[in-house]
Amino acid sequence: HARVICLARALSKRTVHAILRHIQRSLVFNVDEDSVDFRPAFECYPFRKGSWMDTTMQDLLADFVDEVLLPYARSRYGAAGCALSDILVRRYLPGERRGHDVHCDSRAMVTANLGLSDPSDYIGGLYAQPKPEADSRRFFSLGPGRFAAPFVRPRPWSRS
């Protein structure tokens, strides 16, 4: 069974709206090829390789990262040294990217997802697929401000 941990409200509606306003007005999205499907990525990294790249996003998300995300990951996976590597913001707009092919975030010990859009605004969404068969997919609602992380077993890893 796919197991996903969801926290009902990790960020306030006010913070989510501030993040969305900043994303819409200020972030520059990279359109280089995506590593999964080689289409334009439409992505931005406000936090990259352990450092904040965007001070507004830092103001909006640093407390969440320090007080919710990292303590959760360290406790849940018994990884006291777990640290944030990247924050990726991806957009899906008409005429641009409308989805992302099936993939596994194999370079991450834990991948967390934070909802920014209301699920009634789109079709599909985030899902877990514990088996190779598509019928094992389990979609779940990730509303604005909700945080989700798949259950993963920590495994030895190294930087490449």
Tab-separated table of C-alpha atoms in Angstrom:
chain	number	residue	atom	x	y	z
A	1	HIS	CA	0.000	0.000	0.000
A	2	ALA	CA	1.131	3.516	-0.703
A	3	ARG	CA	1.564	5.390	2.517
A	4	VAL	CA	1.572	9.150	2.526
A	5	ILE	CA	1.761	11.360	5.576
A	6	CYS	CA	-0.311	14.558	5.281
A	7	LEU	CA	-0.386	17.402	7.746
A	8	ALA	CA	-3.727	19.185	7.632
A	9	ARG	CA	-2.485	22.763	7.720
A	10	ALA	CA	1.243	23.336	7.642
A	11	LEU	CA	0.984	26.919	6.360
A	12	SER	CA	-1.690	29.535	6.933
A	13	LYS	CA	-3.917	30.715	4.093
A	14	ARG	CA	-2.298	34.143	4.413
A	15	THR	CA	1.185	32.673	3.890
A	16	VAL	CA	0.016	30.557	0.940
A	17	HIS	CA	-1.512	33.656	-0.707
A	18	ALA	CA	1.716	35.608	-0.129
A	19	ILE	CA	3.749	32.791	-1.706
A	20	LEU	CA	1.430	32.665	-4.724
A	21	ARG	CA	1.582	36.460	-5.158
A	22	HIS	CA	5.379	36.350	-5.053
A	23	ILE	CA	5.537	33.431	-7.495
A	24	GLN	CA	3.218	35.175	-9.956
A	25	ARG	CA	4.951	38.570	-9.757
A	26	SER	CA	8.602	37.943	-9.082
A	27	LEU	CA	9.962	34.482	-9.766
A	28	VAL	CA	11.769	33.788	-13.015
A	29	PHE	CA	11.083	30.266	-14.255
A	30	ASN	CA	13.737	28.205	-15.996
A	31	VAL	CA	12.578	26.681	-19.293
A	32	ASP	CA	15.571	24.395	-19.843
A	33	GLU	CA	14.848	20.712	-20.497
A	34	ASP	CA	13.354	18.792	-17.592
A	35	SER	CA	15.417	15.771	-16.520
A	36	VAL	CA	12.361	13.468	-16.602
A	37	ASP	CA	10.633	14.232	-19.901
A	38	PHE	CA	12.991	16.691	-21.639
A	39	ARG	CA	10.203	19.265	-22.119
A	40	PRO	CA	10.625	22.851	-20.878
A	41	ALA	CA	10.695	22.619	-17.083
A	42	PHE	CA	8.982	25.876	-15.985
A	43	GLU	CA	10.655	25.576	-12.601
A	44	CYS	CA	12.425	27.796	-10.122
A	45	TYR	CA	14.604	27.011	-7.111
A	46	PRO	CA	14.167	29.563	-4.301
A	47	PHE	CA	16.416	27.302	-2.176
A	48	ARG	CA	19.240	25.511	-4.003
A	49	LYS	CA	22.068	23.275	-2.800
A	50	GLY	CA	21.555	24.267	0.833
A	51	SER	CA	21.201	28.046	0.381
A	52	TRP	CA	18.339	30.488	0.027
A	53	MET	CA	18.328	32.113	-3.412
A	54	ASP	CA	15.221	34.262	-2.841
A	55	THR	CA	14.898	36.374	0.318
A	56	THR	CA	11.121	36.792	0.026
A	57	MET	CA	10.612	33.029	-0.132
A	58	GLN	CA	13.038	32.715	2.770
A	59	ASP	CA	10.892	35.116	4.825
A	60	LEU	CA	7.764	33.112	3.912
A	61	LEU	CA	9.115	29.559	4.304
A	62	ALA	CA	12.100	29.503	6.681
A	63	ASP	CA	9.978	28.998	9.812
A	64	PHE	CA	8.040	26.181	8.115
A	65	VAL	CA	11.302	24.513	7.073
A	66	ASP	CA	12.935	24.912	10.512
A	67	GLU	CA	9.903	24.247	12.735
A	68	VAL	CA	7.839	21.728	10.725
A	69	LEU	CA	9.574	20.134	7.746
A	70	LEU	CA	13.024	19.331	9.137
A	71	PRO	CA	11.831	18.191	12.602
A	72	TYR	CA	9.267	15.942	10.888
A	73	ALA	CA	11.828	14.381	8.520
A	74	ARG	CA	14.445	13.941	11.250
A	75	SER	CA	11.986	12.322	13.630
A	76	ARG	CA	10.047	10.221	11.112
A	77	TYR	CA	13.127	8.769	9.438
A	78	GLY	CA	15.536	8.745	12.391
A	79	ALA	CA	17.920	11.022	10.544
A	80	ALA	CA	19.196	13.647	12.973
A	81	GLY	CA	21.508	15.125	10.347
A	82	CYS	CA	18.829	15.458	7.662
A	83	ALA	CA	19.102	18.860	5.970
A	84	LEU	CA	17.195	20.710	3.299
A	85	SER	CA	18.822	20.520	-0.102
A	86	ASP	CA	16.400	22.188	-2.542
A	87	ILE	CA	12.994	23.819	-2.804
A	88	LEU	CA	11.554	23.522	-6.284
A	89	VAL	CA	8.569	25.558	-7.471
A	90	ARG	CA	7.016	24.249	-10.662
A	91	ARG	CA	4.184	25.890	-12.544
A	92	TYR	CA	1.550	24.287	-14.757
A	93	LEU	CA	-0.221	26.797	-17.004
A	94	PRO	CA	-2.281	26.503	-20.203
A	95	GLY	CA	0.052	26.666	-23.188
A	96	GLU	CA	2.988	25.504	-21.053
A	97	ARG	CA	3.580	22.361	-19.065
A	98	ARG	CA	0.345	20.699	-17.931
A	99	GLY	CA	1.762	17.701	-16.081
A	100	HIS	CA	4.837	15.757	-15.126
A	101	ASP	CA	5.556	12.188	-16.186
A	102	VAL	CA	5.814	9.374	-13.676
A	103	HIS	CA	9.178	9.447	-11.957
A	104	CYS	CA	10.943	8.607	-8.725
A	105	ASP	CA	12.899	11.217	-6.816
A	106	SER	CA	15.785	8.807	-6.438
A	107	ARG	CA	18.356	11.366	-5.301
A	108	ALA	CA	16.348	12.422	-2.237
A	109	MET	CA	16.039	10.657	1.080
A	110	VAL	CA	12.676	12.378	1.570
A	111	THR	CA	10.596	14.353	-0.902
A	112	ALA	CA	7.987	16.650	0.584
A	113	ASN	CA	5.192	18.410	-1.273
A	114	LEU	CA	3.376	21.572	-0.296
A	115	GLY	CA	0.044	22.399	-1.878
A	116	LEU	CA	-0.473	25.942	-3.114
A	117	SER	CA	-3.527	25.554	-5.382
A	118	ASP	CA	-7.030	24.455	-4.509
A	119	PRO	CA	-7.633	20.893	-5.813
A	120	SER	CA	-10.865	22.100	-7.440
A	121	ASP	CA	-8.710	24.234	-9.776
A	122	TYR	CA	-7.128	21.270	-11.580
A	123	ILE	CA	-7.614	17.638	-12.615
A	124	GLY	CA	-5.209	14.982	-11.379
A	125	GLY	CA	-2.576	15.925	-8.883
A	126	LEU	CA	-0.111	14.254	-6.615
A	127	TYR	CA	-0.286	10.508	-6.180
A	128	ALA	CA	1.662	7.596	-4.784
A	129	GLN	CA	2.152	4.480	-6.903
A	130	PRO	CA	3.565	1.602	-4.846
A	131	LYS	CA	3.584	-0.921	-7.715
A	132	PRO	CA	4.559	-0.730	-11.399
A	133	GLU	CA	0.902	-1.022	-12.435
A	134	ALA	CA	-0.914	2.292	-12.995
A	135	ASP	CA	-4.018	0.957	-11.234
A	136	SER	CA	-2.071	1.013	-7.957
A	137	ARG	CA	-2.000	4.832	-8.061
A	138	ARG	CA	-3.615	6.567	-5.102
A	139	PHE	CA	-4.369	10.241	-5.646
A	140	PHE	CA	-4.836	12.460	-2.645
A	141	SER	CA	-5.967	15.994	-2.075
A	142	LEU	CA	-3.193	18.415	-1.329
A	143	GLY	CA	-5.003	21.673	-0.685
A	144	PRO	CA	-3.371	25.039	-0.068
A	145	GLY	CA	-1.012	24.938	2.885
A	146	ARG	CA	-1.128	21.146	3.246
A	147	PHE	CA	2.178	19.321	3.472
A	148	ALA	CA	2.651	15.724	2.344
A	149	ALA	CA	5.559	13.318	2.383
A	150	PRO	CA	5.582	9.769	1.104
A	151	PHE	CA	6.619	7.028	3.490
A	152	VAL	CA	10.109	6.085	2.374
A	153	ARG	CA	12.643	3.885	4.053
A	154	PRO	CA	15.921	5.696	4.508
A	155	ARG	CA	18.705	3.952	2.687
A	156	PRO	CA	22.414	4.590	2.525
A	157	TRP	CA	23.166	7.264	-0.010
A	158	SER	CA	26.088	9.329	-1.089
A	159	ARG	CA	26.621	12.483	-3.060
A	160	SER	CA	27.371	11.893	-6.700
